[in-house]
PDB file of C-alpha atoms in Angstrom:
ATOM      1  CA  UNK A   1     -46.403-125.347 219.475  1.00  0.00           C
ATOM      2  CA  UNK A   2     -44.138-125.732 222.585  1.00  0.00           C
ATOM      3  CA  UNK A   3     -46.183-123.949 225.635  1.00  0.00           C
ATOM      4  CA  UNK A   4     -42.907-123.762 227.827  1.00  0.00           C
ATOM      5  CA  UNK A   5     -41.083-120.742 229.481  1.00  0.00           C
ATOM      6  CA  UNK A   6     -38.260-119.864 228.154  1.00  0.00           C
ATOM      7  CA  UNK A   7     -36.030-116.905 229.472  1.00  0.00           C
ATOM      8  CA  UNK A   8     -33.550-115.217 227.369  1.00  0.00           C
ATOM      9  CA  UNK A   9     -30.944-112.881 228.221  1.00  0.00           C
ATOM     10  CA  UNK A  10     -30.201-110.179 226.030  1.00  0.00           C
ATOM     11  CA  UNK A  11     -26.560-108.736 225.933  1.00  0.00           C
ATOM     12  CA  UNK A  12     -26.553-105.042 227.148  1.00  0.00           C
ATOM     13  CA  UNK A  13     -30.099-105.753 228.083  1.00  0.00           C
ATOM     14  CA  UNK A  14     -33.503-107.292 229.737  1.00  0.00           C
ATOM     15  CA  UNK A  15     -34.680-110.892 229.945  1.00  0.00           C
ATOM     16  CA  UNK A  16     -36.958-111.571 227.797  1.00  0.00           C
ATOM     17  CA  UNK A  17     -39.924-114.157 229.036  1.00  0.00           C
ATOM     18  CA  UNK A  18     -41.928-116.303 226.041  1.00  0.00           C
ATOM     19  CA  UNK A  19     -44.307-118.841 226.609  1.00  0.00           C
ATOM     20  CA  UNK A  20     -46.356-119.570 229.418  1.00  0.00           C
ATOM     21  CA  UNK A  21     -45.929-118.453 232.422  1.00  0.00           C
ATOM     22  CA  UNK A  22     -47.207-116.934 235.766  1.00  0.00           C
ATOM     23  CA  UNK A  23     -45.473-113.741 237.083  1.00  0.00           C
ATOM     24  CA  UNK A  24     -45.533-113.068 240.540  1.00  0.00           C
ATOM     25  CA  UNK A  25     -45.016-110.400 243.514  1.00  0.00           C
ATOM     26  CA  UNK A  26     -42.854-112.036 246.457  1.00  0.00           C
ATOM     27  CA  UNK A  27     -45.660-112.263 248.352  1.00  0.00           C
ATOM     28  CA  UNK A  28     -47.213-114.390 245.790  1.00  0.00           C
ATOM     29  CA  UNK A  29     -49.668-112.205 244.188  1.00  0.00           C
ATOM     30  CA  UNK A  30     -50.052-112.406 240.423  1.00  0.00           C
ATOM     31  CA  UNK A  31     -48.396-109.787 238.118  1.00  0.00           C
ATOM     32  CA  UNK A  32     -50.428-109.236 235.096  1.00  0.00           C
ATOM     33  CA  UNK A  33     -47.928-109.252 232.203  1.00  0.00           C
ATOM     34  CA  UNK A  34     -50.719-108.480 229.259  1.00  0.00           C
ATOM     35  CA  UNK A  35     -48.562-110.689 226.683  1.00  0.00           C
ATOM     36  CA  UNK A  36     -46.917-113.851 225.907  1.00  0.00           C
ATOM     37  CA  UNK A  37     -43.609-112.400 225.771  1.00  0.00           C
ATOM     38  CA  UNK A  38     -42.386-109.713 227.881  1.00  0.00           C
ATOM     39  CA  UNK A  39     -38.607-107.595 228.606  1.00  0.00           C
ATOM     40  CA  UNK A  40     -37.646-107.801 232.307  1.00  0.00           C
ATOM     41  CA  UNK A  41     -35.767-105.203 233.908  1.00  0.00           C
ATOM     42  CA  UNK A  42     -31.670-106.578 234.654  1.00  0.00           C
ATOM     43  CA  UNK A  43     -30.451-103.326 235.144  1.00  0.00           C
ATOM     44  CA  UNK A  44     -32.517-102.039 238.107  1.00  0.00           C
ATOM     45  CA  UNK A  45     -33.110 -98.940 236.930  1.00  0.00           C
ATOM     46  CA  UNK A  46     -36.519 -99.498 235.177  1.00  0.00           C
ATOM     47  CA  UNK A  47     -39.390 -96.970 235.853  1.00  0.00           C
ATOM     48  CA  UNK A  48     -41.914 -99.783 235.409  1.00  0.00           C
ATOM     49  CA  UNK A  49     -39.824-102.814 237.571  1.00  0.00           C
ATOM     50  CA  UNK A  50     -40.328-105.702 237.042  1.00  0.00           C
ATOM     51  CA  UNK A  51     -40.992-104.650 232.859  1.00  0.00           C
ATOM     52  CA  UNK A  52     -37.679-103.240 231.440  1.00  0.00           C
ATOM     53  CA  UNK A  53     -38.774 -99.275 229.768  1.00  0.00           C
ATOM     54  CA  UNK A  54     -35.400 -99.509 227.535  1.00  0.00           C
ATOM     55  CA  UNK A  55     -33.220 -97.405 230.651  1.00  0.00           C
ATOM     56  CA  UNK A  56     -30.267-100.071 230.275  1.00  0.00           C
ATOM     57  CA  UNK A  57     -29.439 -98.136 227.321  1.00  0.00           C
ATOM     58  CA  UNK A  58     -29.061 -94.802 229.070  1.00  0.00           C
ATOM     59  CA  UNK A  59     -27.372 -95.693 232.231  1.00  0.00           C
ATOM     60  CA  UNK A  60     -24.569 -98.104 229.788  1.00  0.00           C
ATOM     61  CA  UNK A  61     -25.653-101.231 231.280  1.00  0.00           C
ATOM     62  CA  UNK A  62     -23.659-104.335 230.590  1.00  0.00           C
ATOM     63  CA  UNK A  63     -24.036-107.832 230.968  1.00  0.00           C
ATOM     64  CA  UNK A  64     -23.448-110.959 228.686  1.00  0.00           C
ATOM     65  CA  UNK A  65     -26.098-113.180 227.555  1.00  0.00           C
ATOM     66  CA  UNK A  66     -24.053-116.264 228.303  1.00  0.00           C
ATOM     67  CA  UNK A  67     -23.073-116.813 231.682  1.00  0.00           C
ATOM     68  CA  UNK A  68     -19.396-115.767 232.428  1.00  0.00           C
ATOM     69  CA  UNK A  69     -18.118-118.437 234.452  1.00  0.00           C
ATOM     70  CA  UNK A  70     -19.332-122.113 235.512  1.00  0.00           C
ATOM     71  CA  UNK A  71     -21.846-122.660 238.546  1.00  0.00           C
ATOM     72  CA  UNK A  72     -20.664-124.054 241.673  1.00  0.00           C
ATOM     73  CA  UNK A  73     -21.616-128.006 241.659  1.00  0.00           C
ATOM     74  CA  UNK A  74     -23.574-128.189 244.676  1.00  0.00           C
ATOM     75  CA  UNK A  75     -23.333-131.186 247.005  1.00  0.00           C
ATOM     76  CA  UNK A  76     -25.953-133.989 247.279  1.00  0.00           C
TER      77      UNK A  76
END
């Protein structure tokens, strides 16, 4: 079984985070997550930041899962 992160985001919705991984505060403190696989709030509207509580749907969030556009190649 592959023990990487993997982040997923959902159309319309949150990232989702599988595998292992180590969530943290900016000031480095750990974030308990309590699962293997957890939704992250995109929207910015979650009552429980950095979890996502399923508000995207209210406020008509939007956002691809793919990205839209290329990134910028950045120089060497």
């Amino acid at each position: 079984m592959d023990d990487a992160a993997s982040v997923t985001p959902c159309e319309d919705g949150p990232l989702l985070l599988r595998g292992n991984f180590t969530l943290l505060t900016q000031d480095g403190e750990v974030i308990d997550p309590g699962r293997r696989t957890v939704a992250l709030c995109r929207c910015g509207r979650s009552a429980i930041k950095p979890f996502c509580d399923g508000t995207h749907k209210v406020v008509g969030f939007q956002a691809p899962s793919a990205p839209t556009s290329r990134r910028p190649i950045e120089p060497a």
